[in-house]
Each structure stands twice: as structure tokens, then as C-alpha cells.
Amino acid sequence: MANLEAKHLFAYNRFPDNELKKLLVVAYFPFGVILLLLRSVLALFLVIFGQVLPDTQVTQNFLYNLACICFGITVSVDNLKQKENVSVYIGNYLSILDHLAVSKALGFILPLNKTPLQSLPGLGITNLGSINNADSFKKNLEVVLKNKNTSVYLCPEETPTNGRALLKFNSKYFEFFEKVQPVCITVKRPLDIAISTIGSTYINDVLYFMYAPFTNYTIKLLPSLEKKSISTDGFSEIVRENIASELKITASPLSASDLLEWSKRYLAEERRRAQERTNQLSNSFSSASNPELVRMAAQVKEVLPHVPVGTIYNDLNVTRSIDTTITNILEGRIRFVPETPRPSSPTPSTSQQPSTSGCTSSSTPSRQGACTSSTQFNTGASTFGKSANERTKSIKERKEQLIAAARRRYIEKHNLDIPV
């Protein structure tokens, strides 16, 4: 199976593109809102009980069941008899509430990854710190395993995906475990409402857990694996290959940091495009309410047809001067992507004169001036400067010639009574 790129491991839309399913989503909307409100009340009780109840096994079982009801989580286990007495379960990462489903299926298990429920003391979730601080992490882990007498659940991918591939595991976790049991998780929702989307926050994802009819987790346990004399990297890769093979997905060479970097670039580009659309819309409103600006922009566009109208509008909004805007464009003070000028359609001739583009002796003075200007519109330096000062001077001279030529063309085109 070919390796997937980072862009293939994100969901971009919360709702499906299928037209029939869109209609079903619209029909479900009022029921979803009612369900969201009811579950929000239960979530309020969950927060209150999680703050005031003691951290005991009975409390944890009660709160985890209440949390599953609040978030509409249902769980089915394919082979519960495969469960072994291990201290660590390793699974693929699909959502921020995976650990709730695993705990509901296998009994209370302490999640090592971040979760929005870790601020509730009654749930018994302990923050072990960053894996990058190995000594502190190991010490906290030993204390938790000894005092709580419970197993832990870990997603070494470290960031959720859409489930199409398995990210590279952070092998640092496997330094502390000699025996683990892999867990394969799949998640489905009615109406194909996405579990998470690129750029979504914890709050957004939790709200959609409460909005959806339910979220069904299917859990399958694989035989446990022992590290023995295998290296840490080799052991983590063996565990990953076992999970990927069972799920029939790709074991991707990408890591969580790769996905994070790609998503940052994607979201930055989306914000830039949204800003451009906003600017274009504001320019449209501005041009509609300011006919003078439209006239000025059209005249600049005639002189510099390769410059986008939006760019011209933006600068004219500041300068309010045709000459200044043309100067800014020619001197490179404004960045833009040049447009390809549309070729002008040929005008049918009304006479049989052979010359249609050249200048004749019977041309009007203004026409002769235009022809002279077009033939003399050459800003190239006659020689290449030998020194840097000469080349800089040559560039400045050509800039001045470009500005003068553009001004001359503009004056001649509109027959303005202004000295050239």
C-alpha cells in the first residue's frame, strides 16, 4: 500500500459531501440540538461530581459511565477473552476520548495522552509530565502504577488522525515497558459526522460528541508482545506494524511533528486566502460606493494592464493619485502576481488603405506623438556599467524612463493638456 501524504490524514469537513447525507444531517439538526442541551446538563453534573467525589474505584466507574453517556459513546469489544494482565495497552489514536472507550471495555485504565477530562480529580487521571523529561516521567509512572494498581493506556502516535494510516510511534515511551498489549480501535458515527477536523479544538470535538446521535468504538485486542533483547526503536516498530496490519492501513513514515507542521502551513494559507477574499469584497463595496475610484483604477489599468485590479484599488485607496500609484507599481513597492493581458480583438477596417498600424504623414499630431513614444519606448542601458555605482545609476535612470514613458502614454491616450 502506497504511503499517504500528510494532507490525506486529516478530515477537512465536519459533515459529509454526499447530497442525501446532507439532507439527513439537516433533518437531524433539531434533534441534535436537543440532544446537545440534554447532554450538556449531564456534563455539568459530571464536572461537579468529578470535583467533589473522592478518587476511588467506585467513583471512577461511576464517573466513566456518566462520561460515556454525556458524550454518547458506545463500545463493542471483538475478543475480550484476549485480554491479558499487562501494565500497558498500546493503541492507535483517533480521538481525544479514546481512553473512555478503552476504560469502558477493559475497566479503569489511566490515559497517558492529554485528555480534556484530566482536570477532574474524581476520574483519577494523573499528569505524568513530558516524555522529553525521561527521569521525571519514569518516576511519576512508577508511583502511579504502584499506588493506583492499574494499567495505563498509551497512543504513541501523539496526535489523532482520520484513521487512514498509522503515524510513526514515539519510541521514547517504550524505554519503560517490557511487555505491552496492542489495541486496535475503529470509530463510526451515524450520518458520517467527522470525529475531528483540521484546526478543530478540544471544545469543538467534545461538542460534536454531544451533538451526534452516538459514537461507536470497536475495540480489538491483539496478543501481547515482549521486548526481550530487541532495541527500543525496533520494539516500537514491531508493535506499530502489528496494529497497522490488523487494521489494514499503512504504517506511515510521518510523525506527529510532521502533521503539526503541515497543518500549521495549511491553516496559515487558508487564513491568507480568507483575508484576500475579505479584501476583494471590501474593494467591491468600496468601488461600488466610490465611482471616482473606479474611474481612476480603470485609467491605471489601461496604462498597466498586467496589474490586477484589486492591487490597483488597494493602492488607490491610500494614495488617491493615479501618478503615485503608477510610480509605486513601476518602482516595485507593491507586490502582485501579473495578469496576462487579454488580446484586443481586431477592429474591422472601413477602407482599403494598406497601412493599419504604421504612422503616416497625414496622422494627427497626437497620433504622431503616440507613434513616436512607442518607437522610443526603450529603457535598456546602452552599455553595461563597469562599476557598481554605474550599474546602480543605470537602474535608477531606467526606472525614471519607465515612469516618464508610462506618464507620457497616459497623457497622450487621454489627450490631456499637460506638459509631457
CSV table of C-alpha atoms in Angstrom, one decimal:
chain,number,residue,atom,x,y,z
A,1,MET,CA,0.0,0.0,0.0
A,2,ALA,CA,1.4,3.4,-1.0
A,3,ASN,CA,2.4,5.8,1.7
A,4,LEU,CA,-0.1,8.6,2.2
A,5,GLU,CA,0.9,12.2,2.5
A,6,ALA,CA,0.1,14.4,5.5
A,7,LYS,CA,-2.8,16.0,3.7
A,8,HIS,CA,-4.6,12.6,3.5
A,9,LEU,CA,-4.6,12.1,7.2
A,10,PHE,CA,-6.9,15.0,8.1
A,11,ALA,CA,-10.7,15.4,7.8
A,12,TYR,CA,-11.5,18.8,6.3
A,13,ASN,CA,-15.3,18.9,6.7
A,14,ARG,CA,-17.3,18.0,9.7
A,15,PHE,CA,-20.3,16.9,7.6
A,16,PRO,CA,-20.4,14.6,4.5
A,17,ASP,CA,-20.3,15.8,0.9
A,18,ASN,CA,-23.0,13.3,-0.2
A,19,GLU,CA,-26.2,15.2,-1.1
A,20,LEU,CA,-28.5,12.6,0.5
A,21,LYS,CA,-26.5,12.5,3.7
A,22,LYS,CA,-26.5,16.3,3.8
A,23,LEU,CA,-30.3,16.3,3.7
A,24,LEU,CA,-30.3,13.7,6.6
A,25,VAL,CA,-27.9,16.0,8.6
A,26,VAL,CA,-30.3,19.0,8.0
A,27,ALA,CA,-33.3,16.9,9.1
A,28,TYR,CA,-31.4,15.7,12.2
A,29,PHE,CA,-30.3,19.2,13.2
A,30,PRO,CA,-33.2,20.0,15.7
A,31,PHE,CA,-32.8,16.6,17.3
A,32,GLY,CA,-29.1,17.1,17.6
A,33,VAL,CA,-29.5,20.5,19.3
A,34,ILE,CA,-32.0,18.9,21.8
A,35,LEU,CA,-29.6,16.1,22.5
A,36,LEU,CA,-26.7,18.5,22.9
A,37,LEU,CA,-28.6,20.5,25.5
A,38,LEU,CA,-29.6,17.4,27.5
A,39,ARG,CA,-26.1,16.1,27.4
A,40,SER,CA,-24.7,19.5,28.5
A,41,VAL,CA,-26.8,19.2,31.7
A,42,LEU,CA,-25.3,15.8,32.3
A,43,ALA,CA,-21.8,17.2,31.6
A,44,LEU,CA,-22.4,19.9,34.2
A,45,PHE,CA,-23.1,17.1,36.8
A,46,LEU,CA,-20.0,15.3,35.6
A,47,VAL,CA,-17.9,18.3,36.3
A,48,ILE,CA,-19.4,18.8,39.7
A,49,PHE,CA,-19.1,15.2,40.7
A,50,GLY,CA,-15.6,15.0,39.3
A,51,GLN,CA,-14.5,17.8,41.5
A,52,VAL,CA,-16.2,16.8,44.8
A,53,LEU,CA,-16.1,13.0,44.8
A,54,PRO,CA,-13.1,11.1,46.1
A,55,ASP,CA,-10.7,9.3,43.9
A,56,THR,CA,-11.8,5.7,44.5
A,57,GLN,CA,-12.5,2.8,42.2
A,58,VAL,CA,-16.3,3.0,42.7
A,59,THR,CA,-16.2,6.7,41.9
A,60,GLN,CA,-14.1,6.2,38.8
A,61,ASN,CA,-16.5,3.5,37.5
A,62,PHE,CA,-19.5,5.8,38.1
A,63,LEU,CA,-17.9,8.9,36.5
A,64,TYR,CA,-16.6,7.0,33.5
A,65,ASN,CA,-20.1,5.5,32.8
A,66,LEU,CA,-21.6,9.0,33.2
A,67,ALA,CA,-19.0,10.5,30.9
A,68,CYS,CA,-19.8,7.8,28.2
A,69,ILE,CA,-23.5,8.8,28.5
A,70,CYS,CA,-22.6,12.5,28.3
A,71,PHE,CA,-20.6,12.1,25.1
A,72,GLY,CA,-22.8,9.4,23.5
A,73,ILE,CA,-20.0,6.8,23.5
A,74,THR,CA,-20.9,3.1,22.9
A,75,VAL,CA,-18.4,0.4,22.9
A,76,SER,CA,-18.2,-3.1,21.4
A,77,VAL,CA,-15.3,-5.5,22.0
A,78,ASP,CA,-14.4,-8.2,19.5
A,79,ASN,CA,-12.4,-10.5,21.7
A,80,LEU,CA,-12.5,-9.6,25.4
A,81,LYS,CA,-11.1,-13.1,26.2
A,82,GLN,CA,-7.8,-12.0,24.6
A,83,LYS,CA,-7.2,-9.5,27.4
A,84,GLU,CA,-4.0,-10.2,29.4
A,85,ASN,CA,-2.7,-9.0,32.7
A,86,VAL,CA,-0.3,-6.3,31.4
A,87,SER,CA,0.5,-2.9,32.7
A,88,VAL,CA,0.4,-1.1,29.3
A,89,TYR,CA,-2.0,-1.1,26.4
A,90,ILE,CA,-0.9,0.5,23.2
A,91,GLY,CA,-3.5,1.7,20.7
A,92,ASN,CA,-4.0,3.9,17.6
A,93,TYR,CA,-5.0,7.5,18.1
A,94,LEU,CA,-8.4,8.5,16.6
A,95,SER,CA,-10.0,11.0,19.1
A,96,ILE,CA,-9.4,12.8,22.4
A,97,LEU,CA,-11.8,10.4,24.2
A,98,ASP,CA,-10.3,7.1,23.0
A,99,HIS,CA,-9.4,6.3,26.6
A,100,LEU,CA,-13.0,6.5,27.8
A,101,ALA,CA,-14.0,3.7,25.4
A,102,VAL,CA,-11.0,1.6,26.4
A,103,SER,CA,-11.8,2.1,30.1
A,104,LYS,CA,-15.4,1.2,29.5
A,105,ALA,CA,-14.3,-2.0,27.7
A,106,LEU,CA,-11.4,-3.2,29.9
A,107,GLY,CA,-12.0,-1.5,33.2
A,108,PHE,CA,-10.4,1.7,34.5
A,109,ILE,CA,-7.2,2.4,32.7
A,110,LEU,CA,-5.1,5.5,33.2
A,111,PRO,CA,-4.5,7.5,29.9
A,112,LEU,CA,-1.0,8.8,29.3
A,113,ASN,CA,-2.0,11.2,26.5
A,114,LYS,CA,-3.7,14.5,27.0
A,115,THR,CA,-7.4,14.5,27.6
A,116,PRO,CA,-10.0,17.2,28.3
A,117,LEU,CA,-11.1,15.3,31.4
A,118,GLN,CA,-7.7,15.3,33.2
A,119,SER,CA,-8.8,18.4,35.3
A,120,LEU,CA,-11.4,16.3,37.2
A,121,PRO,CA,-9.7,14.7,40.2
A,122,GLY,CA,-12.5,12.2,40.7
A,123,LEU,CA,-11.6,10.4,37.5
A,124,GLY,CA,-8.1,9.7,38.9
A,125,ILE,CA,-6.3,10.9,35.8
A,126,THR,CA,-2.7,11.9,36.7
A,127,ASN,CA,-0.4,14.1,34.6
A,128,LEU,CA,2.9,12.3,34.4
A,129,GLY,CA,4.7,15.2,32.7
A,130,SER,CA,6.5,15.3,29.3
A,131,ILE,CA,8.2,12.3,27.9
A,132,ASN,CA,11.1,14.5,27.0
A,133,ASN,CA,12.0,14.7,30.7
A,134,ALA,CA,12.6,10.9,30.9
A,135,ASP,CA,13.7,10.7,34.5
A,136,SER,CA,10.7,12.6,35.9
A,137,PHE,CA,8.3,10.8,33.6
A,138,LYS,CA,9.6,7.4,34.7
A,139,LYS,CA,9.5,8.3,38.4
A,140,ASN,CA,5.9,9.5,38.1
A,141,LEU,CA,4.9,6.4,36.1
A,142,GLU,CA,6.3,4.1,38.8
A,143,VAL,CA,4.5,5.9,41.5
A,144,VAL,CA,1.2,5.7,39.7
A,145,LEU,CA,1.4,2.1,38.8
A,146,LYS,CA,2.4,1.2,42.4
A,147,ASN,CA,-0.2,3.3,44.2
A,148,LYS,CA,-3.2,3.0,41.9
A,149,ASN,CA,-2.6,-0.6,41.0
A,150,THR,CA,-3.9,0.0,37.5
A,151,SER,CA,-2.8,-0.3,33.9
A,152,VAL,CA,-2.1,2.6,31.6
A,153,TYR,CA,-3.3,3.3,28.0
A,154,LEU,CA,-0.9,5.0,25.6
A,155,CYS,CA,-1.2,6.3,22.0
A,156,PRO,CA,2.4,6.7,20.8
A,157,GLU,CA,1.3,8.5,17.7
A,158,GLU,CA,0.7,11.5,20.0
A,159,THR,CA,-1.8,13.2,17.7
A,160,PRO,CA,-5.2,12.0,16.3
A,161,THR,CA,-5.6,11.2,12.6
A,162,ASN,CA,-8.6,10.2,10.4
A,163,GLY,CA,-7.5,6.5,10.7
A,164,ARG,CA,-6.2,6.1,7.2
A,165,ALA,CA,-2.6,5.5,8.3
A,166,LEU,CA,-0.7,4.8,11.5
A,167,LEU,CA,1.9,7.5,12.3
A,168,LYS,CA,5.4,6.8,13.5
A,169,PHE,CA,5.5,6.0,17.2
A,170,ASN,CA,7.5,8.0,19.7
A,171,SER,CA,9.8,5.2,20.7
A,172,LYS,CA,10.8,7.0,24.0
A,173,TYR,CA,7.8,5.6,25.7
A,174,PHE,CA,9.0,2.0,25.0
A,175,GLU,CA,12.1,2.5,27.2
A,176,PHE,CA,9.9,2.0,30.3
A,177,PHE,CA,7.8,-1.1,29.1
A,178,GLU,CA,9.0,-4.6,28.7
A,179,LYS,CA,5.6,-6.1,27.8
A,180,VAL,CA,2.6,-4.4,26.1
A,181,GLN,CA,-0.7,-5.5,24.6
A,182,PRO,CA,-1.7,-3.8,21.3
A,183,VAL,CA,-5.3,-2.5,20.9
A,184,CYS,CA,-7.0,-1.7,17.6
A,185,ILE,CA,-9.7,0.9,17.6
A,186,THR,CA,-12.1,1.9,14.9
A,187,VAL,CA,-14.8,4.7,15.3
A,188,LYS,CA,-18.0,5.2,13.5
A,189,ARG,CA,-20.9,7.7,13.7
A,190,PRO,CA,-24.3,7.9,12.0
A,191,LEU,CA,-24.5,10.4,9.2
A,192,ASP,CA,-20.7,10.3,8.8
A,193,ILE,CA,-20.1,13.3,11.1
A,194,ALA,CA,-16.3,13.6,11.4
A,195,ILE,CA,-14.7,12.9,14.8
A,196,SER,CA,-12.3,15.8,14.3
A,197,THR,CA,-11.2,18.2,11.6
A,198,ILE,CA,-8.0,20.0,10.8
A,199,GLY,CA,-7.7,23.0,13.1
A,200,SER,CA,-10.5,22.0,15.4
A,201,THR,CA,-10.2,22.4,19.2
A,202,TYR,CA,-10.9,20.2,22.1
A,203,ILE,CA,-14.1,22.1,22.8
A,204,ASN,CA,-15.3,21.7,19.2
A,205,ASP,CA,-14.7,18.0,19.1
A,206,VAL,CA,-16.4,17.5,22.5
A,207,LEU,CA,-19.5,19.5,21.4
A,208,TYR,CA,-19.8,17.3,18.4
A,209,PHE,CA,-19.6,14.2,20.6
A,210,MET,CA,-22.6,15.5,22.4
A,211,TYR,CA,-24.4,16.6,19.2
A,212,ALA,CA,-24.0,13.3,17.3
A,213,PRO,CA,-26.6,10.6,17.9
A,214,PHE,CA,-23.8,8.3,19.3
A,215,THR,CA,-20.2,7.5,18.6
A,216,ASN,CA,-19.5,3.8,18.4
A,217,TYR,CA,-16.0,2.4,19.3
A,218,THR,CA,-15.0,-1.1,18.2
A,219,ILE,CA,-12.0,-2.4,20.1
A,220,LYS,CA,-10.0,-5.5,19.2
A,221,LEU,CA,-7.2,-6.8,21.4
A,222,LEU,CA,-4.1,-8.4,19.9
A,223,PRO,CA,-1.7,-10.8,21.5
A,224,SER,CA,0.8,-9.2,23.9
A,225,LEU,CA,4.3,-8.5,22.8
A,226,GLU,CA,7.5,-8.7,24.9
A,227,LYS,CA,10.6,-6.5,24.3
A,228,LYS,CA,13.2,-9.1,25.4
A,229,SER,CA,16.5,-8.2,23.7
A,230,ILE,CA,15.0,-6.0,21.0
A,231,SER,CA,16.1,-2.4,20.8
A,232,THR,CA,13.6,0.3,21.8
A,233,ASP,CA,13.1,1.6,18.3
A,234,GLY,CA,12.7,-2.0,16.9
A,235,PHE,CA,10.2,-2.9,19.6
A,236,SER,CA,8.1,0.2,18.9
A,237,GLU,CA,8.1,-0.6,15.2
A,238,ILE,CA,7.0,-4.2,15.8
A,239,VAL,CA,4.1,-3.0,17.8
A,240,ARG,CA,3.2,-0.5,15.2
A,241,GLU,CA,3.3,-3.0,12.4
A,242,ASN,CA,1.1,-5.4,14.3
A,243,ILE,CA,-1.6,-2.7,14.8
A,244,ALA,CA,-1.4,-1.4,11.2
A,245,SER,CA,-1.6,-5.0,9.8
A,246,GLU,CA,-4.7,-5.8,11.8
A,247,LEU,CA,-6.4,-2.5,10.8
A,248,LYS,CA,-5.3,-3.0,7.2
A,249,ILE,CA,-3.8,0.5,7.0
A,250,THR,CA,-0.5,2.0,6.1
A,251,ALA,CA,2.4,2.3,8.6
A,252,SER,CA,3.3,5.9,7.6
A,253,PRO,CA,6.8,7.3,7.9
A,254,LEU,CA,5.3,10.6,9.1
A,255,SER,CA,5.4,11.6,12.7
A,256,ALA,CA,3.1,13.8,14.9
A,257,SER,CA,5.5,16.7,14.4
A,258,ASP,CA,5.3,16.3,10.6
A,259,LEU,CA,1.5,16.5,10.8
A,260,LEU,CA,1.6,19.5,13.1
A,261,GLU,CA,4.0,21.4,10.8
A,262,TRP,CA,1.9,20.7,7.7
A,263,SER,CA,-1.4,21.7,9.4
A,264,LYS,CA,0.2,25.0,10.5
A,265,ARG,CA,1.2,25.8,6.9
A,266,TYR,CA,-2.2,24.7,5.6
A,267,LEU,CA,-4.2,26.8,8.2
A,268,ALA,CA,-1.9,29.8,7.6
A,269,GLU,CA,-2.6,29.6,3.8
A,270,GLU,CA,-6.3,29.3,4.5
A,271,ARG,CA,-6.2,32.4,6.6
A,272,ARG,CA,-4.3,34.2,3.9
A,273,ARG,CA,-6.9,33.2,1.3
A,274,ALA,CA,-9.7,34.3,3.5
A,275,GLN,CA,-8.1,37.6,4.1
A,276,GLU,CA,-7.7,38.1,0.3
A,277,ARG,CA,-11.4,37.2,-0.2
A,278,THR,CA,-12.3,39.8,2.5
A,279,ASN,CA,-10.1,42.4,0.8
A,280,GLN,CA,-11.7,41.7,-2.5
A,281,LEU,CA,-15.1,42.0,-1.0
A,282,SER,CA,-14.2,45.3,0.7
A,283,ASN,CA,-12.8,46.5,-2.6
A,284,SER,CA,-16.0,45.7,-4.3
A,285,PHE,CA,-18.0,47.6,-1.8
A,286,SER,CA,-15.5,50.5,-1.9
A,287,SER,CA,-15.7,50.6,-5.7
A,288,ALA,CA,-19.4,50.5,-5.7
A,289,SER,CA,-19.6,53.4,-3.3
A,290,ASN,CA,-16.8,55.5,-5.0
A,291,PRO,CA,-17.2,55.9,-8.7
A,292,GLU,CA,-14.2,58.2,-8.8
A,293,LEU,CA,-12.0,55.4,-7.5
A,294,VAL,CA,-13.4,53.1,-10.2
A,295,ARG,CA,-12.5,55.7,-12.9
A,296,MET,CA,-9.0,56.1,-11.6
A,297,ALA,CA,-8.4,52.4,-11.3
A,298,ALA,CA,-9.7,51.9,-14.9
A,299,GLN,CA,-7.2,54.5,-16.1
A,300,VAL,CA,-4.3,52.9,-14.3
A,301,LYS,CA,-5.4,49.5,-15.7
A,302,GLU,CA,-5.2,50.9,-19.2
A,303,VAL,CA,-1.6,52.1,-18.6
A,304,LEU,CA,-0.6,48.9,-16.8
A,305,PRO,CA,-2.8,46.1,-18.0
A,306,HIS,CA,-0.8,43.4,-16.3
A,307,VAL,CA,-1.6,44.6,-12.8
A,308,PRO,CA,-4.6,43.1,-11.0
A,309,VAL,CA,-7.5,45.5,-10.4
A,310,GLY,CA,-7.5,44.5,-6.7
A,311,THR,CA,-3.9,45.6,-6.3
A,312,ILE,CA,-4.7,48.9,-8.0
A,313,TYR,CA,-7.7,49.5,-5.8
A,314,ASN,CA,-5.7,48.8,-2.6
A,315,ASP,CA,-3.1,51.4,-3.5
A,316,LEU,CA,-5.5,54.0,-4.8
A,317,ASN,CA,-7.4,53.8,-1.5
A,318,VAL,CA,-4.2,55.1,0.1
A,319,THR,CA,-2.7,57.4,-2.5
A,320,ARG,CA,-5.8,58.8,-4.2
A,321,SER,CA,-3.5,59.6,-7.1
A,322,ILE,CA,-3.1,57.9,-10.4
A,323,ASP,CA,0.5,59.1,-10.9
A,324,THR,CA,1.6,58.0,-7.4
A,325,THR,CA,0.0,54.5,-7.9
A,326,ILE,CA,1.7,54.1,-11.2
A,327,THR,CA,5.0,55.1,-9.7
A,328,ASN,CA,4.6,52.7,-6.8
A,329,ILE,CA,3.9,49.8,-9.2
A,330,LEU,CA,6.7,50.6,-11.5
A,331,GLU,CA,9.2,51.0,-8.7
A,332,GLY,CA,8.3,47.7,-7.2
A,333,ARG,CA,6.9,49.0,-4.0
A,334,ILE,CA,3.7,46.9,-4.5
A,335,ARG,CA,3.8,43.1,-4.7
A,336,PHE,CA,1.4,41.4,-7.1
A,337,VAL,CA,1.1,38.4,-9.4
A,338,PRO,CA,1.0,39.8,-13.0
A,339,GLU,CA,-2.1,39.0,-15.1
A,340,THR,CA,-1.9,38.1,-18.7
A,341,PRO,CA,-3.5,40.9,-20.7
A,342,ARG,CA,-6.4,39.9,-22.9
A,343,PRO,CA,-5.5,40.3,-26.6
A,344,SER,CA,-7.6,43.1,-28.1
A,345,SER,CA,-10.0,41.9,-30.8
A,346,PRO,CA,-9.1,43.3,-34.3
A,347,THR,CA,-11.3,46.2,-35.5
A,348,PRO,CA,-12.7,45.7,-39.0
A,349,SER,CA,-11.3,48.2,-41.4
A,350,THR,CA,-13.6,50.6,-43.3
A,351,SER,CA,-11.2,51.4,-46.0
A,352,GLN,CA,-8.8,49.6,-48.3
A,353,GLN,CA,-5.7,51.5,-47.1
A,354,PRO,CA,-2.8,49.1,-46.7
A,355,SER,CA,-1.4,50.6,-43.5
A,356,THR,CA,-3.4,50.0,-40.3
A,357,SER,CA,-0.6,50.1,-37.7
A,358,GLY,CA,2.1,52.3,-39.0
A,359,CYS,CA,2.2,56.1,-38.8
A,360,THR,CA,1.7,58.2,-42.0
A,361,SER,CA,2.3,61.8,-42.8
A,362,SER,CA,-1.4,62.5,-42.6
A,363,SER,CA,-1.7,61.4,-39.0
A,364,THR,CA,-2.8,63.9,-36.4
A,365,PRO,CA,-0.2,65.4,-34.1
A,366,SER,CA,-1.4,63.4,-31.2
A,367,ARG,CA,-1.2,60.2,-33.2
A,368,GLN,CA,2.3,61.1,-34.3
A,369,GLY,CA,3.3,61.7,-30.7
A,370,ALA,CA,1.9,58.3,-29.7
A,371,CYS,CA,3.8,56.6,-32.5
A,372,THR,CA,7.0,58.5,-31.6
A,373,SER,CA,6.6,57.5,-28.0
A,374,SER,CA,6.0,53.8,-28.9
A,375,THR,CA,9.1,53.7,-31.1
A,376,GLN,CA,11.2,55.5,-28.5
A,377,PHE,CA,10.0,53.3,-25.5
A,378,ASN,CA,13.4,51.7,-24.9
A,379,THR,CA,14.8,51.9,-21.4
A,380,GLY,CA,17.6,49.4,-21.8
A,381,ALA,CA,21.1,50.7,-21.0
A,382,SER,CA,23.4,51.2,-24.0
A,383,THR,CA,26.3,49.7,-22.1
A,384,PHE,CA,26.8,47.5,-19.1
A,385,GLY,CA,28.4,49.5,-16.3
A,386,LYS,CA,31.9,48.6,-15.2
A,387,SER,CA,31.4,49.6,-11.6
A,388,ALA,CA,28.6,49.0,-9.1
A,389,ASN,CA,27.9,52.8,-8.9
A,390,GLU,CA,27.5,52.9,-12.7
A,391,ARG,CA,25.1,50.0,-12.7
A,392,THR,CA,23.1,51.5,-9.8
A,393,LYS,CA,22.9,54.7,-11.7
A,394,SER,CA,21.8,52.9,-14.8
A,395,ILE,CA,19.0,51.1,-12.9
A,396,LYS,CA,17.7,54.5,-11.5
A,397,GLU,CA,17.8,56.0,-14.9
A,398,ARG,CA,15.8,53.2,-16.4
A,399,LYS,CA,13.2,53.5,-13.6
A,400,GLU,CA,12.8,57.2,-14.3
A,401,GLN,CA,12.4,56.4,-18.0
A,402,LEU,CA,9.8,53.8,-17.3
A,403,ILE,CA,7.8,56.2,-15.1
A,404,ALA,CA,8.2,59.0,-17.7
A,405,ALA,CA,7.1,56.7,-20.5
A,406,ALA,CA,4.1,55.5,-18.6
A,407,ARG,CA,3.1,59.1,-17.8
A,408,ARG,CA,3.6,60.1,-21.5
A,409,ARG,CA,1.4,57.2,-22.7
A,410,TYR,CA,-1.3,58.0,-20.2
A,411,ILE,CA,-1.3,61.8,-21.2
A,412,GLU,CA,-1.3,61.0,-24.9
A,413,LYS,CA,-4.0,58.3,-24.6
A,414,HIS,CA,-6.4,60.7,-22.9
A,415,ASN,CA,-5.4,63.8,-24.9
A,416,LEU,CA,-4.7,65.7,-21.7
A,417,ASP,CA,-3.4,69.3,-21.9
A,418,ILE,CA,-0.4,68.6,-19.6
A,419,PRO,CA,3.2,69.2,-20.5
A,420,VAL,CA,5.0,65.9,-21.1
